Coordinates of C-alpha atoms in Angstrom, one line a residue:
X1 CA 16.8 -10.0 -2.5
X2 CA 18.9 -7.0 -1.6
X3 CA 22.2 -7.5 0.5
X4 CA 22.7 -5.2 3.2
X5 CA 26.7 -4.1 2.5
X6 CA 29.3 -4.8 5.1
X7 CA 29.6 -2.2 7.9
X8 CA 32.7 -0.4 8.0
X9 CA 33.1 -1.5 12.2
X10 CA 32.3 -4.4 13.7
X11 CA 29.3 -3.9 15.9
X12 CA 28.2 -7.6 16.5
X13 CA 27.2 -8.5 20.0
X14 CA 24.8 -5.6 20.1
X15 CA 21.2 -7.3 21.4
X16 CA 18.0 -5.3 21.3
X17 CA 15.1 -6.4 23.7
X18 CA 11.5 -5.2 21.2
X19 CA 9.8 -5.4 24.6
X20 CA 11.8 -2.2 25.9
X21 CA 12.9 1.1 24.1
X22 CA 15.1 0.4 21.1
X23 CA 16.5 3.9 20.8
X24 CA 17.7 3.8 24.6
X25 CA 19.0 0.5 24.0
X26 CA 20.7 1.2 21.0
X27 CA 22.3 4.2 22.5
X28 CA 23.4 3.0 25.7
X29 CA 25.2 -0.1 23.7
X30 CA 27.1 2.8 21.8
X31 CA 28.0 4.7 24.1
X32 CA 29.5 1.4 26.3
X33 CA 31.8 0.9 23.2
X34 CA 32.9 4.4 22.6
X35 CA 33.8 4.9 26.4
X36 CA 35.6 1.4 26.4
X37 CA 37.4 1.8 23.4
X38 CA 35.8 -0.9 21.0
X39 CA 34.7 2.7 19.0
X40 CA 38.2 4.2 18.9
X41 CA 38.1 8.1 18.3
X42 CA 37.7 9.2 14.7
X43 CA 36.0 6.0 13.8
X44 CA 33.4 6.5 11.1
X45 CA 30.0 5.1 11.9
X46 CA 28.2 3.0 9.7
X47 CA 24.6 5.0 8.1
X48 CA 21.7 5.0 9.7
X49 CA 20.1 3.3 7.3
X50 CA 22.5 0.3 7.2
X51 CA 22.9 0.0 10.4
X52 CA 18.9 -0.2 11.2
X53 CA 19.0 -3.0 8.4
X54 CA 21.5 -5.0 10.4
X55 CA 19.5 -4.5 13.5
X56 CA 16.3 -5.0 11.9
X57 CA 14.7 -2.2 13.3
X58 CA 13.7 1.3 12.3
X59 CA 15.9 4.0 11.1
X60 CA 14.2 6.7 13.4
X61 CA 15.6 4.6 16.2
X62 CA 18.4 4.7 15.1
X63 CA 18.4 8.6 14.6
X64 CA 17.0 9.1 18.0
X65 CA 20.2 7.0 19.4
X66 CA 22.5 9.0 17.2
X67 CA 21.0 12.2 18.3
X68 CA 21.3 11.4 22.4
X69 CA 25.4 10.3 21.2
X70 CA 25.5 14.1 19.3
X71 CA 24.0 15.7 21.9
X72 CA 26.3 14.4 24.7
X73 CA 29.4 14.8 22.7
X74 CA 30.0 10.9 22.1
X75 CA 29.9 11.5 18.3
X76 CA 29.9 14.2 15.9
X77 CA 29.0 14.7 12.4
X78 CA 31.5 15.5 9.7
X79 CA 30.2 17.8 6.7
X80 CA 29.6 15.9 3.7
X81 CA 31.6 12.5 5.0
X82 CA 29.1 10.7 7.8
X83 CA 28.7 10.2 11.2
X84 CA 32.3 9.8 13.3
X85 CA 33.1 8.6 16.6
X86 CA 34.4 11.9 19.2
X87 CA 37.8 11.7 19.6
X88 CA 37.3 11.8 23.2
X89 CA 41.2 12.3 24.3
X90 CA 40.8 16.0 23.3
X91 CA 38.1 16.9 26.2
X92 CA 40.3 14.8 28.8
X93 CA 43.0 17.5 30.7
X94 CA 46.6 16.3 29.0
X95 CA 50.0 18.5 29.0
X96 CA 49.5 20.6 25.9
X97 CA 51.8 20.1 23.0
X98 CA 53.9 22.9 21.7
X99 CA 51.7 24.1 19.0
X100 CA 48.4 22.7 20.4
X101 CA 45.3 25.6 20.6
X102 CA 45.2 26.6 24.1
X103 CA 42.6 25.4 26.8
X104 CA 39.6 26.1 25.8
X105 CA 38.5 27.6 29.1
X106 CA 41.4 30.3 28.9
X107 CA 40.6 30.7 25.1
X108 CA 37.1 31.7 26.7
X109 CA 37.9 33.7 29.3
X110 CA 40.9 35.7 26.8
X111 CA 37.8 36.4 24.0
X112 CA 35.1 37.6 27.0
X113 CA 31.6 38.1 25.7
X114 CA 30.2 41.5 26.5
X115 CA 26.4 41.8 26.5
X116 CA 24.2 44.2 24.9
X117 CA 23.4 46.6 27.1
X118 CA 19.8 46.4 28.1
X119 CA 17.1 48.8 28.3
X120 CA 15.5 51.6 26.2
X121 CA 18.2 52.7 23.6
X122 CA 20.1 56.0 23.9
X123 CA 22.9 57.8 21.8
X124 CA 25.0 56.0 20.6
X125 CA 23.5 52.4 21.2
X126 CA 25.5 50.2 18.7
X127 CA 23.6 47.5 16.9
X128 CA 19.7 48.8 17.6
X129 CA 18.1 50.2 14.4
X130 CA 15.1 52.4 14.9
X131 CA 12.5 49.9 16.3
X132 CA 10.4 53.3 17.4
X133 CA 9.4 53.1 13.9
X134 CA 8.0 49.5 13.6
X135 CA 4.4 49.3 12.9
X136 CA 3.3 47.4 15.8
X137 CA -0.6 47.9 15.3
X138 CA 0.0 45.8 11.9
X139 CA 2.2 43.4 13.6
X140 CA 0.1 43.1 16.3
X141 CA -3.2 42.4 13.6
X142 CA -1.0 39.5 11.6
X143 CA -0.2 38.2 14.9
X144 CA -4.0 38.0 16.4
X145 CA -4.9 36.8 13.2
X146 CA -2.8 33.8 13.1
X147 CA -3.4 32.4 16.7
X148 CA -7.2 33.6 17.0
X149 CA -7.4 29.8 14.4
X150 CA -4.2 28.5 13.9
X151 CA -4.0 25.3 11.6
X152 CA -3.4 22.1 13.7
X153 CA -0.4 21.3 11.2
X154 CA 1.3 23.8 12.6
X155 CA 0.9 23.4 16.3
X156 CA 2.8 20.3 16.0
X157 CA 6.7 19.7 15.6
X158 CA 8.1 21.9 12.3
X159 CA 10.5 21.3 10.3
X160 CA 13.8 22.0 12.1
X161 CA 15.1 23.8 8.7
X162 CA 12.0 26.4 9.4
X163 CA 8.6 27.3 8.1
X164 CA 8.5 26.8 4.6
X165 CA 6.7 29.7 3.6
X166 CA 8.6 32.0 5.4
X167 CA 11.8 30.0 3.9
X168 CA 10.0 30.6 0.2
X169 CA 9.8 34.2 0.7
X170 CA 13.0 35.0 2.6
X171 CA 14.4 33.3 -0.9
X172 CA 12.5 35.4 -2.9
X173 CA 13.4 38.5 -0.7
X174 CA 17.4 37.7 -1.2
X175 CA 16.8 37.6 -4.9
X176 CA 15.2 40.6 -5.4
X177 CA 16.6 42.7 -2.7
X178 CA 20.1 41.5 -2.4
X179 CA 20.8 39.6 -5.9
X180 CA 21.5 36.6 -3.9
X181 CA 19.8 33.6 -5.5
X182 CA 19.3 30.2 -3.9
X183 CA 16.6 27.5 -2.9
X184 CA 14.3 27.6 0.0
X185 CA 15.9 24.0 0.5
X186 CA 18.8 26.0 1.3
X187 CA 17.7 28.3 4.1
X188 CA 17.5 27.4 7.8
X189 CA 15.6 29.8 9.9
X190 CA 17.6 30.3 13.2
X191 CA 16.7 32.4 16.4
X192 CA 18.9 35.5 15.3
X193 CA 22.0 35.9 13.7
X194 CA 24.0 34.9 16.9
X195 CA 22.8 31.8 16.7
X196 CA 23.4 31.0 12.9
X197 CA 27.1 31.6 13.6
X198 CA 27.0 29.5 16.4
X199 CA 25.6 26.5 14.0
X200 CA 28.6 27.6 11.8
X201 CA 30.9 27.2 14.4
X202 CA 29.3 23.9 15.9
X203 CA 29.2 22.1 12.5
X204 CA 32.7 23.3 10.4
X205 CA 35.3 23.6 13.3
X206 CA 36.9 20.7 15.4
X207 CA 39.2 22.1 18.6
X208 CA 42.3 23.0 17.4
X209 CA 41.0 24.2 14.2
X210 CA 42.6 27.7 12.7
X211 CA 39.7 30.1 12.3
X212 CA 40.3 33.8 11.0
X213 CA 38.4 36.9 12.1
X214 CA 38.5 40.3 11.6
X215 CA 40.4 42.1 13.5
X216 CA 39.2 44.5 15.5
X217 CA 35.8 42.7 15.0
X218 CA 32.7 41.2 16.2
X219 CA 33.8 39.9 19.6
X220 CA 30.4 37.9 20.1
X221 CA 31.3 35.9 16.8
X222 CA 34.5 35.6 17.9
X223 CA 33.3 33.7 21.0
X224 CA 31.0 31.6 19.2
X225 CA 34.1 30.1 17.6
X226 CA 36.5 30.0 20.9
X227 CA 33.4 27.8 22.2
X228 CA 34.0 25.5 19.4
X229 CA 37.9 25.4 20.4
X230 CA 38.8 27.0 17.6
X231 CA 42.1 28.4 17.2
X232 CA 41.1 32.2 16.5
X233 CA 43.7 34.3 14.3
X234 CA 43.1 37.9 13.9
X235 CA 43.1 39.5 10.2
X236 CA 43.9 42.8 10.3
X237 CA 42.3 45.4 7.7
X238 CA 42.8 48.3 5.6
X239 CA 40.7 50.8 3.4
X240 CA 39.8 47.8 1.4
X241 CA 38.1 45.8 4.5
X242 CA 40.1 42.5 5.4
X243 CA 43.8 42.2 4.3
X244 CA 43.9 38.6 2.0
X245 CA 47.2 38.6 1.8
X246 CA 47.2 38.0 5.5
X247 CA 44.4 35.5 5.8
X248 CA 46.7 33.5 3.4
X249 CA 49.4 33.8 5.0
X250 CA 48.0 31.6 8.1
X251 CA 48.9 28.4 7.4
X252 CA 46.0 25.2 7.6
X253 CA 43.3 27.9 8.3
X254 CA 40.3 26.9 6.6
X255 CA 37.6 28.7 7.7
X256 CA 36.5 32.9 8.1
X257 CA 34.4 34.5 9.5
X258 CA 33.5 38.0 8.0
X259 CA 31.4 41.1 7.6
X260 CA 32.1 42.4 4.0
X261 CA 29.1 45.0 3.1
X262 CA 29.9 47.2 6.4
X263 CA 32.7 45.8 8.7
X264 CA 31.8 45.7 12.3
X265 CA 33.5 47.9 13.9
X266 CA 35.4 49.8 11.5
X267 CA 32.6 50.5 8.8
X268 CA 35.0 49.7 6.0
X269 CA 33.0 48.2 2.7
X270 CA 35.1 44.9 1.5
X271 CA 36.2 46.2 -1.7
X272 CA 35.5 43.8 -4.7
X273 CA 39.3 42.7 -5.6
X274 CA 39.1 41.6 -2.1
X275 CA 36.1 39.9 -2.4
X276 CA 36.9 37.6 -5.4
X277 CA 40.8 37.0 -3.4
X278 CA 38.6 36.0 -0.3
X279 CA 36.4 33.8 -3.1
X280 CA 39.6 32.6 -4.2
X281 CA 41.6 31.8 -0.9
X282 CA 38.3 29.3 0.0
X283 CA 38.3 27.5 -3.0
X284 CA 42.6 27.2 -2.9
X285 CA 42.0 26.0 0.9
X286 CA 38.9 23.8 0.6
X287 CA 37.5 26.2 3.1
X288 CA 34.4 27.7 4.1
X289 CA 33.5 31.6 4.3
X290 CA 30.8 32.3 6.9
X291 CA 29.3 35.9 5.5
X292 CA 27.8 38.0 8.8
X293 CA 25.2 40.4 6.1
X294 CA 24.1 41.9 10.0
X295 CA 23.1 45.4 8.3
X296 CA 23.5 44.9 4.5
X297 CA 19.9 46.6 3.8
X298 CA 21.4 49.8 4.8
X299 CA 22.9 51.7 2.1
X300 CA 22.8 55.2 1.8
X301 CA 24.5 56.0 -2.0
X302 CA 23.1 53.6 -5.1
X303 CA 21.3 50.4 -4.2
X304 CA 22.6 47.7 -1.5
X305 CA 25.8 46.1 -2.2
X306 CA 25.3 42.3 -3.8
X307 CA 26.5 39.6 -0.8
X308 CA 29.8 38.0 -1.0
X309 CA 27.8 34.8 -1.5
X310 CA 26.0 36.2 -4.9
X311 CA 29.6 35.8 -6.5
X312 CA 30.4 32.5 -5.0
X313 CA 30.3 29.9 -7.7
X314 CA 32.2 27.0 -5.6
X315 CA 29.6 27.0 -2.7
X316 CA 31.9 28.1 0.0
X317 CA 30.2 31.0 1.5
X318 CA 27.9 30.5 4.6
X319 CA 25.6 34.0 4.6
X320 CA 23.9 34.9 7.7
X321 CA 21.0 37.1 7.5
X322 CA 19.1 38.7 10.6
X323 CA 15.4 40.3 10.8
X324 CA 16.6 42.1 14.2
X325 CA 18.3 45.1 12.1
X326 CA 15.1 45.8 10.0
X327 CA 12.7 45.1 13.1
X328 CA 14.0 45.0 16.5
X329 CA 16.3 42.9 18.3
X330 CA 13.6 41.2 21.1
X331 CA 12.5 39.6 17.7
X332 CA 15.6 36.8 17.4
X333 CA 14.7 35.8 14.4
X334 CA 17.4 35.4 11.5
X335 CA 18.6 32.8 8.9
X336 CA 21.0 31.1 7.5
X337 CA 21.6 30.2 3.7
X338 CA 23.8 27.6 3.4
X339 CA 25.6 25.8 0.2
X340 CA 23.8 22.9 -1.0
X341 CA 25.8 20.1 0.8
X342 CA 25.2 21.7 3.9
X343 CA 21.9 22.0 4.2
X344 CA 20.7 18.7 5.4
X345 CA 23.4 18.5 8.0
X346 CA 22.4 21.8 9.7
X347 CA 18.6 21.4 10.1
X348 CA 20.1 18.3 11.9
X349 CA 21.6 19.9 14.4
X350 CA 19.2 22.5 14.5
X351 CA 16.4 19.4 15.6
X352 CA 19.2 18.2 17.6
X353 CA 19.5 21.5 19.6
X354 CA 15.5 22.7 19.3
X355 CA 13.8 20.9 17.2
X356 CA 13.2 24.3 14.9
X357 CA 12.5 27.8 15.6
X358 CA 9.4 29.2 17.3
X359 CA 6.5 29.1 14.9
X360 CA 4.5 32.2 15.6
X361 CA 6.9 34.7 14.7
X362 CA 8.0 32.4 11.6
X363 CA 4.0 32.9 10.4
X364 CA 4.0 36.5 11.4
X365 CA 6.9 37.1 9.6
X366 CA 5.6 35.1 6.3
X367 CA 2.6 37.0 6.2
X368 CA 4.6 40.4 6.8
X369 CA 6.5 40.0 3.8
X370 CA 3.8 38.5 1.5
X371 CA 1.9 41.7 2.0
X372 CA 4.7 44.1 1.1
X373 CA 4.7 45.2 4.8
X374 CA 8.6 43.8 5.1
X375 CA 9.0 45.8 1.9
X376 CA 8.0 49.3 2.8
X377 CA 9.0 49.1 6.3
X378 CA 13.1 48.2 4.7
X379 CA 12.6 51.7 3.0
X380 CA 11.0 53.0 5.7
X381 CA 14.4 51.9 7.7
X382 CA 17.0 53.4 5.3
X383 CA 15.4 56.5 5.3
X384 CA 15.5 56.9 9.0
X385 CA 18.6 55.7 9.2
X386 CA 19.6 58.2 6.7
X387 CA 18.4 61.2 8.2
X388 CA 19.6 60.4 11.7
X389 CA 23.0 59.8 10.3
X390 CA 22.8 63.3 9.0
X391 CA 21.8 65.0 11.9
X392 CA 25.1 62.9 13.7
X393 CA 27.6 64.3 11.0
X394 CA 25.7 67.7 11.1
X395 CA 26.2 68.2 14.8
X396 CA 29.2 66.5 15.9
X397 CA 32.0 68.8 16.9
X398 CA 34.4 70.1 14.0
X399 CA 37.5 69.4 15.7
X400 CA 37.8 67.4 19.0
X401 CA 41.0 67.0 20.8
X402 CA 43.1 63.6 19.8
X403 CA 40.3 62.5 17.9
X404 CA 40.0 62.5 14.2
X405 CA 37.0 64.0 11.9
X406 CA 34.3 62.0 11.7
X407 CA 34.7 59.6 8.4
X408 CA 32.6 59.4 5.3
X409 CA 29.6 57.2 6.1
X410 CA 28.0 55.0 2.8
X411 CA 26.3 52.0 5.1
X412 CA 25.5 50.6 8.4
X413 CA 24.2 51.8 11.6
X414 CA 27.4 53.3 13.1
X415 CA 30.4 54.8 12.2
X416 CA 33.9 54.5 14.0
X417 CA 36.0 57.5 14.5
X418 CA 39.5 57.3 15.5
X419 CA 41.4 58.7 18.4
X420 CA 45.5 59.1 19.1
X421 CA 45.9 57.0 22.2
X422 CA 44.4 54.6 24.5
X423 CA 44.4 57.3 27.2
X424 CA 42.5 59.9 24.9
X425 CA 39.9 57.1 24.1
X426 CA 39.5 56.1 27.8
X427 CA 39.1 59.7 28.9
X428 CA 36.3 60.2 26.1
X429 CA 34.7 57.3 26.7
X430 CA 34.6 58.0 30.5
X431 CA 33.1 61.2 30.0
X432 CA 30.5 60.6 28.0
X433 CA 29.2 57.6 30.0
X434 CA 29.0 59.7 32.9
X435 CA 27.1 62.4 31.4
X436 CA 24.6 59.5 30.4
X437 CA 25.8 59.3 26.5
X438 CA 26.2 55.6 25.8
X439 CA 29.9 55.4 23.8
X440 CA 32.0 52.2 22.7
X441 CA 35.3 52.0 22.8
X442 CA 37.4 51.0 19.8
X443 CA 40.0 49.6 21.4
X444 CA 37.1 46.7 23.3
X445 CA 36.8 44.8 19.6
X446 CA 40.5 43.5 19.5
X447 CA 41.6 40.4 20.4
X448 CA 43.9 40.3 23.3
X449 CA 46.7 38.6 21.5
X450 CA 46.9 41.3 18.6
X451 CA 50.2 42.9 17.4
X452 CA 48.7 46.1 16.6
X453 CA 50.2 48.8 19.1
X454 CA 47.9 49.7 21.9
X455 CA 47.6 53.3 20.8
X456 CA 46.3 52.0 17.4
X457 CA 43.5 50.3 18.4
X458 CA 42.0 53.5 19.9
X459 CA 38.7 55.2 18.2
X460 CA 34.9 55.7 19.3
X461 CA 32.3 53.7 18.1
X462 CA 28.9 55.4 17.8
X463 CA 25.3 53.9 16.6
X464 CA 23.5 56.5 14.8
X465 CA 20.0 54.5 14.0
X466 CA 18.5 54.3 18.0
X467 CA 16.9 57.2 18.3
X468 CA 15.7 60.4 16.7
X469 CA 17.5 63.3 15.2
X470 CA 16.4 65.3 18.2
X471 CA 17.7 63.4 20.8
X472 CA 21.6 63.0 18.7
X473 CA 21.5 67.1 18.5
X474 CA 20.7 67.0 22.4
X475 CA 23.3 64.0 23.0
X476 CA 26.3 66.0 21.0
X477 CA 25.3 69.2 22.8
X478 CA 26.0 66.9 25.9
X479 CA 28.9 65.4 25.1
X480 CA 30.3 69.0 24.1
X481 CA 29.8 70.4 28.1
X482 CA 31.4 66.6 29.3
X483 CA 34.1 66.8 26.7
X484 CA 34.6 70.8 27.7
X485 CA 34.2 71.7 24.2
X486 CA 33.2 74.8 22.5
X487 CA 30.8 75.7 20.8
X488 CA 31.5 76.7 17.1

């Protein structure tokens, strides 16, 4: 007869009534010991399954318990090593020690999340491809076709991870199209790339943890980690994308977030030294890489560039993938593909957070792709993308005050251009928003704390992909009467 091995805490005393709900029961027993200290902080629960041996009861009771416990912050799971009790003296207000991350709330409110701006896109929306191009009438025909009968399997809960066909195919998809093998079992569908990076951030960092972004960069990823109480440090970068000798320079980090195939802001491509140094750096540091691919599909000289995650051998690299950039960003559909010993743990807290995904689109999707639609509409994408960048570097203005020619564009869907002070950058960006041309500024994407001089951090930030040629040649001619240019 098996022996059910000792637990590593002592939870005797714990009574379970079968005539009332075991899961409440169980959790609210938990919870009593965590709050009065018989479940110190940083205590490691025993298993599910031995712990619903000693109880003699189910183990989905005892999940359900320990997902109420995650879910209000009473315990936390710990990649690859269990189930641990909160340490619950962190969320409690104490005098900060010298070297402590600061308050979350001011860490919050320092990295402020700006919104996408709403609406029908203009030039020079950042971050909207050209949805005017989607073929809705085929969407629209998958779509009717799946909920005019849909199977009763799939009306019901999913699995969190995602629909497995889609999962099969967005596998497939990533080995063909990105040389990026992996495993279905691998790949969590998420509701856009936003919230992929949030999972990142929820699962890998503990407050007080040293996370490194680029810097400028991707202010809403940014946030996503500042909500985790991360401790965000700001890499700086060069020609080559993000400057390694910097990341390593930032002692106990152990975690970065990057956008290697077309940095967000700057453009810059992560040049391949770099790439293997960043490779190298997680390995040395036992870290983790989270890989933003936000618009890898778009690649305007020789075929897309392979992920950062195709060369890792260590299974450190986290890649986030997003449908928005091919289709539109209404969509929110994305995934994540994950290194094998993660996998598990984040389709648990994706059923802890939403159980999984809305099915519809994850069908939709499935079929999309199976049929080659997905396929042709990617080339349909680049090409657009392609010729609208064109008509952008064939009509902008040869030589504009304080601002610098307009750089060499491989990728992406924008370019950054770079201007001589904050003052010049402000007085650009001013313009043009008042004569109804939507422009970022450069100088938004840094973090506050960042040495770089203010003056350095100026530039423009333009999307070329929102709209068609025709309305870029009518936006520059705009810009030129705002900017009191003239014409060559």
């Amino acid at each position: 007869m098996p022996v059910t091995p000792p637990l590593p805490v002592d939870l005797s005393g714990i009574r379970l009534d079968p005539g009332a709900g075991l899961s409440r029961q169980l959790y609210q027993a938990l919870r009593e010991r965590i709050l009065d200290g018989r479940l110190p902080g940083n205590t490691r629960l025993p298993a599910s399954r031995d712990l619903a041996s000693l109880l003699a009861i189910s183990r989905n009771t005892v999940t359900r318990a320990f997902d109420q416990l995650y879910a209000e912050g009473y315990i936390e799971g710990r990649v690859g090593n269990g189930t641990y009790v909160a340490d619950l003296a962190l969320t409690r207000p104490a005098t900060p020690a010298p070297h402590c991350a600061p308050a979350l709330g001011a860490v919050l409110q320092r990295q402020a999340l700006s919104m996408p701006v709403a609406g029908a896109p203009r030039a020079f929306r950042i971050g909207v491809p050209a949805f005017d191009l989607f073929p809705f009438e085929t969407w629209a025909r998958l779509q009717a076709r799946f909920w005019r009968r849909p199977s009763p399997a799939r009306l019901g809960y999913g699995d969190p991870a995602g629909d497995r066909t889609l999962r099969e195919l967005v596998a497939a998809y990533l080995r063909n199209g990105r040389g990026l093998a992996c495993d279905p079992r691998q790949i969590v569908i998420t509701c856009g790339a936003q919230q992929a990076i949030s999972l990142c951030a929820q699962l890998l960092v503990r407050p007080g943890d040293r996370v490194a972004v680029e810097n400028p960069g991707y202010r809403a990823a940014a946030h996503a980690f500042a909500a985790a109480g991360a401790d965000l440090r700001g890499v700086p970068l060069d020609g080559e994308g993000l400057d390694t000798k910097a990341l390593s320079a930032i002692e106990g980090c152990r975690l970065a977030y990057v956008t290697p195939s077309h940095q967000y802001p700057t453009g810059v491509t992560l040049s391949l030294a770099r790439r293997l140094e960043l490779l190298e750096w997680a390995e040395r540091q036992d870290g983790w890489i989270v890989e933003d691919d936000y618009d890898g599909e778009y690649r305007y000289s020789g075929t897309p560039l392979a992920p950062l995650a195709a060369l890792d051998r260590q299974g450190r690299v986290l890649y986030v993938g997003t449908f928005c950039k091919i289709a539109f960003p209404a969509l929110r559909l994305g995934y994540l593909v994950l290194p094998p010993a993660l996998a598990e743990a984040f389709a648990q807290r994706q059923a802890v957070e939403m159980r999984h995904s809305e099915i519809g689109n994850q069908a939709v999707m499935a079929e999309f792709i199976a049929a080659g639609h997905f396929q042709r509409h990617v080339r349909r994408m680049r090409q657009a993308a392609r010729q609208r960048r064109d008509a952008l570097l064939g009509a902008w203005p040869q030589a504009i005050p304080g601002c610098a020619p307009l750089p060499c564009v491989e990728a992406g869907l924008h370019l950054c251009v770079r201007v001589d002070s904050l003052a010049r950058e402000r007085e650009l960006v001013s313009a043009a928003r008042a004569a109804g041309v939507e422009m970022n500024a450069l100088s938004d994407y840094w973090l506050e704390d960042s040495a770089e001089p203010g003056d350095a951090r100026a530039g423009l930030v333009l999307g070329f992909a929102a709209v068609p040629e025709a309305q870029i040649v009518e936006a520059v001619q705009v810009l030129r009467r705002a900017w009191r240019l003239r014409n060559e």
